[in-house]
Coordinates of C-alpha atoms in Angstrom, one line a residue:
X256 CA 93.3 113.4 121.0
X257 CA 93.0 111.8 118.2
X258 CA 93.5 113.6 115.6
X259 CA 90.2 112.9 112.8
X260 CA 90.2 111.0 110.0
X261 CA 91.5 113.3 106.8
X262 CA 88.9 112.2 103.4
X263 CA 90.5 113.6 101.0
X264 CA 89.0 113.3 97.4
X265 CA 92.4 113.3 94.4
X266 CA 91.9 115.4 91.2
X267 CA 94.1 114.1 88.6
X268 CA 94.4 116.9 86.2
X269 CA 95.8 115.8 82.6
X270 CA 95.9 118.6 80.1
X271 CA 93.5 121.1 82.2
X272 CA 90.7 118.4 82.9
X273 CA 90.3 115.5 85.2
X274 CA 91.0 112.3 84.6
X275 CA 90.9 108.5 85.7
X276 CA 91.6 105.3 84.6
X277 CA 92.3 102.0 86.2
X278 CA 95.7 100.8 87.7
X279 CA 96.4 104.5 85.7
X280 CA 95.8 102.9 82.6
X281 CA 91.9 103.9 79.9
X282 CA 91.3 107.3 81.4
X283 CA 88.1 109.1 80.9
X284 CA 86.9 112.4 81.3
X285 CA 85.5 113.4 85.1
X286 CA 85.6 116.3 84.6
X287 CA 86.2 120.7 85.1
X288 CA 89.3 120.4 88.2
X289 CA 87.7 124.2 89.7
X290 CA 84.4 122.8 89.6
X291 CA 85.0 119.4 91.7
X292 CA 87.0 121.1 93.6
X293 CA 84.4 123.6 95.1
X294 CA 81.5 120.9 95.3
X295 CA 84.2 118.6 97.4
X296 CA 84.9 121.2 99.6
X297 CA 80.9 122.4 99.9
X298 CA 80.3 118.4 100.6
X299 CA 82.7 118.3 103.5
X300 CA 86.1 116.8 101.9
X301 CA 89.0 117.8 104.6
X302 CA 91.6 118.5 101.9
X303 CA 92.2 118.1 98.4
X304 CA 94.8 116.4 96.2
X305 CA 95.5 117.5 92.9
X306 CA 98.0 116.6 90.9
X307 CA 98.7 116.8 87.2
X308 CA 99.5 113.1 86.1
X309 CA 100.8 114.5 82.3
X310 CA 103.5 117.3 84.1
X311 CA 104.5 118.2 80.5
X312 CA 106.2 121.4 80.0
X313 CA 102.8 122.6 78.4
X314 CA 100.9 121.8 81.0
X315 CA 103.3 123.6 84.0
X316 CA 101.3 126.9 82.9
X317 CA 98.2 125.7 82.7
X318 CA 98.8 124.3 86.5
X319 CA 99.2 126.7 88.0
X320 CA 96.5 128.7 86.5
X321 CA 94.4 126.0 88.2
X322 CA 95.7 125.6 90.7
X323 CA 95.5 129.6 91.3
X324 CA 91.6 129.1 90.4
X325 CA 91.4 126.4 92.6
X326 CA 92.8 128.0 95.6
X327 CA 90.4 130.8 95.6
X328 CA 87.3 128.6 95.5
X329 CA 88.0 126.6 98.4
X330 CA 89.4 127.2 101.8
X331 CA 90.2 123.5 102.8
X332 CA 94.1 122.6 102.6
X333 CA 95.1 122.2 98.9
X334 CA 98.0 119.4 98.0
X335 CA 99.9 119.8 94.6
X336 CA 102.0 118.0 93.0
X337 CA 103.4 116.4 89.4
X338 CA 106.6 117.5 87.8
X339 CA 107.6 119.7 91.1
X340 CA 111.6 119.4 90.5
X341 CA 112.9 122.1 92.9
X342 CA 112.7 124.5 95.5
X343 CA 112.1 127.4 92.8
X344 CA 108.7 124.3 91.7
X345 CA 107.2 124.4 95.1
X346 CA 107.6 128.4 95.8
X347 CA 106.0 128.9 92.6
X348 CA 102.8 126.5 93.8
X349 CA 102.2 127.9 97.6
X350 CA 102.3 131.2 96.1
X351 CA 99.5 130.7 93.4
X352 CA 98.0 129.3 96.4
X353 CA 99.1 125.6 97.5
X354 CA 99.2 124.4 101.1
X355 CA 101.3 121.5 100.3
X356 CA 103.5 119.8 97.5
X357 CA 103.7 116.0 97.2
X358 CA 106.9 115.0 95.4
X359 CA 107.4 111.5 93.5
X360 CA 110.4 110.8 90.4
X361 CA 112.0 114.5 91.5
X362 CA 112.6 112.4 94.2
X363 CA 113.6 109.3 93.8
X364 CA 116.0 111.0 91.0
X365 CA 117.2 112.7 93.7
X366 CA 116.4 112.1 97.2
X367 CA 118.6 115.4 98.5
X368 CA 115.2 117.0 96.9
X369 CA 113.0 115.8 100.2
X370 CA 116.0 117.8 102.0
X371 CA 116.0 121.5 100.7
X372 CA 112.3 121.3 100.4
X373 CA 111.9 120.5 104.0
X374 CA 114.4 123.2 105.2
X375 CA 113.3 126.2 102.8
X376 CA 109.7 125.4 103.2
X377 CA 109.2 122.9 106.7
X378 CA 108.1 119.5 106.3
X379 CA 104.6 120.4 106.9
X380 CA 104.7 121.3 103.4
X381 CA 106.1 118.5 102.0
X382 CA 103.9 114.8 100.9
X383 CA 106.5 112.4 99.3
X384 CA 104.2 110.9 97.3
X385 CA 105.3 107.1 97.1
X386 CA 103.8 104.1 94.0
X387 CA 103.9 101.5 95.0
X388 CA 103.3 97.8 94.5
X389 CA 103.9 94.2 95.0
X390 CA 107.3 92.2 93.8
X391 CA 107.7 89.1 95.8
X392 CA 111.4 89.7 95.7
X393 CA 111.8 92.4 97.7
X394 CA 113.2 92.3 101.5
X395 CA 109.1 94.2 102.8
X396 CA 107.8 92.2 99.5
X397 CA 106.6 95.7 98.2
X398 CA 108.9 98.2 95.3
X399 CA 108.5 101.5 94.1
X400 CA 107.5 102.6 90.6
X401 CA 107.3 105.5 88.4
X402 CA 105.8 106.4 85.0
X403 CA 102.2 105.3 86.6
X404 CA 103.3 101.8 87.8
X405 CA 104.8 100.6 84.8
X406 CA 108.7 100.4 85.1
X407 CA 110.0 99.4 88.8
X408 CA 112.5 102.7 90.4
X409 CA 114.6 99.4 91.7
X410 CA 113.5 100.3 95.5
X411 CA 111.7 99.2 98.8
X412 CA 109.1 100.1 99.2
X413 CA 108.9 100.6 103.2
X414 CA 112.6 100.9 103.4
X415 CA 111.9 103.9 101.0
X416 CA 109.3 105.4 103.2
X417 CA 111.6 105.4 106.1
X418 CA 114.5 106.9 104.5
X419 CA 112.2 109.9 103.3
X420 CA 110.8 110.8 106.2
X421 CA 114.5 110.8 107.8
X422 CA 115.7 113.2 105.4
X423 CA 112.5 115.8 106.0
X424 CA 109.1 114.8 104.7
X425 CA 106.2 115.3 106.7
X426 CA 103.8 112.7 105.4
X427 CA 103.2 109.8 103.0
X428 CA 101.0 109.3 100.6
X429 CA 100.8 105.8 99.8
X430 CA 99.4 104.8 96.5
X431 CA 98.6 100.9 95.6
X432 CA 99.5 100.5 92.5
X433 CA 97.6 96.7 91.7
X434 CA 94.5 98.2 93.8
X435 CA 94.7 102.0 91.8
X436 CA 90.9 102.1 89.9
X437 CA 89.4 98.2 90.6
X438 CA 87.4 99.3 93.6
X439 CA 88.2 96.1 95.4
X440 CA 89.7 97.9 98.4
X441 CA 92.2 99.3 100.1
X442 CA 96.0 97.2 100.5
X443 CA 95.4 97.0 103.7
X444 CA 99.3 94.8 103.9
X445 CA 100.9 97.9 102.4
X446 CA 99.3 100.4 105.0
X447 CA 100.2 98.1 107.6
X448 CA 104.3 97.9 106.7
X449 CA 104.5 101.2 105.9
X450 CA 102.1 102.5 109.4
X451 CA 105.1 100.5 111.6
X452 CA 108.3 101.6 109.7
X453 CA 107.2 106.0 110.1
X454 CA 106.1 108.0 112.6
X455 CA 104.3 110.6 110.2
X456 CA 100.9 110.6 109.2
X457 CA 100.0 108.3 106.2
X458 CA 97.6 108.8 103.6
X459 CA 96.2 105.3 102.2
X460 CA 95.0 106.0 97.6
X461 CA 94.1 103.0 96.1
X462 CA 91.3 100.8 96.1
X463 CA 88.2 102.3 97.4
X464 CA 85.2 100.9 96.0
X465 CA 82.4 101.2 98.8
X466 CA 81.6 103.6 101.8
X467 CA 82.8 100.2 103.9
X468 CA 86.4 100.2 102.4
X469 CA 87.3 102.8 104.1
X470 CA 87.4 101.8 108.2
X471 CA 89.3 98.9 108.1
X472 CA 92.2 101.2 106.0
X473 CA 92.3 103.7 109.6
X474 CA 92.5 100.5 111.6
X475 CA 95.1 99.1 109.4
X476 CA 96.7 102.4 110.7
X477 CA 96.1 104.9 107.9
X478 CA 95.6 108.6 109.1
X479 CA 93.5 109.8 105.9
X480 CA 91.7 108.1 103.6
X481 CA 92.2 109.5 99.8
X482 CA 89.8 108.7 96.7
X483 CA 89.0 109.3 92.9
X484 CA 86.8 107.2 90.6
X485 CA 84.0 106.8 93.4
X486 CA 83.9 110.4 94.0
X487 CA 84.2 111.6 90.4
X488 CA 81.5 109.3 89.2
X489 CA 79.2 110.3 92.0
X490 CA 79.1 106.4 93.3
X491 CA 80.3 107.4 97.1
X492 CA 79.5 110.5 98.6
X493 CA 81.8 112.3 101.1
X494 CA 79.5 112.3 104.2
X495 CA 78.8 108.4 103.1
X496 CA 82.3 108.0 103.9
X497 CA 82.2 109.6 107.1
X498 CA 79.4 108.4 108.0
X499 CA 81.1 104.9 107.7
X500 CA 84.1 105.7 109.1
X501 CA 82.2 107.1 112.0
X502 CA 80.1 104.2 112.5
X503 CA 83.5 101.8 112.6
X504 CA 84.6 104.3 115.9
X505 CA 87.1 106.7 113.5
X506 CA 86.6 110.5 114.8
X507 CA 85.9 112.9 112.1
X508 CA 85.7 116.2 111.2

């Protein structure tokens, strides 16, 4: 049986508000996370991803409170990321109502964290978020970045995704930094490159601008498609994305 392609709105949260920019700069306010989450749930989103993009210590308590309030409002799986550095952090977020946890920088700094989380909670809880950009000098042509795409992590993006899966990551959230917020379409080459190396689900993120941008990402090997800007500012509705996917022959819920 072919699994339905999941459509996932992403809430980038900074100081308790949803924000969105282009290539992680020039952030605009997009609303209240709890209200937006409830709206997307009603509109037929399959999951929600919630990323605390500042994830500073003063923001952590805010995040827990928002996660708790969001989890009370929505009845679809909720993934939370940003500032997750330990098994205890994961435990706190799961208790607050998260279903899955996304790790990024902390896993780059200490890859054993992936195994520790997977061993304690199961790999179905763990999403590795990979911020990848084109880098001609690497084996695959893509490198991992940190700090919102501004710094190179010195890792080949495709090799890192494969290694993380070996360590226990249950899913890859693949953020195409070159495409982020541009609304020019997903990075198809990047999706294909990761798909060829990992067996776990791949979530394509970065670049969606129109409903017809989504089917090519699925054709390239994405199991789920994620977007932020076009949903937050009402350019494209979740139902339109599902129609486009269904029309292209992809199974949707």
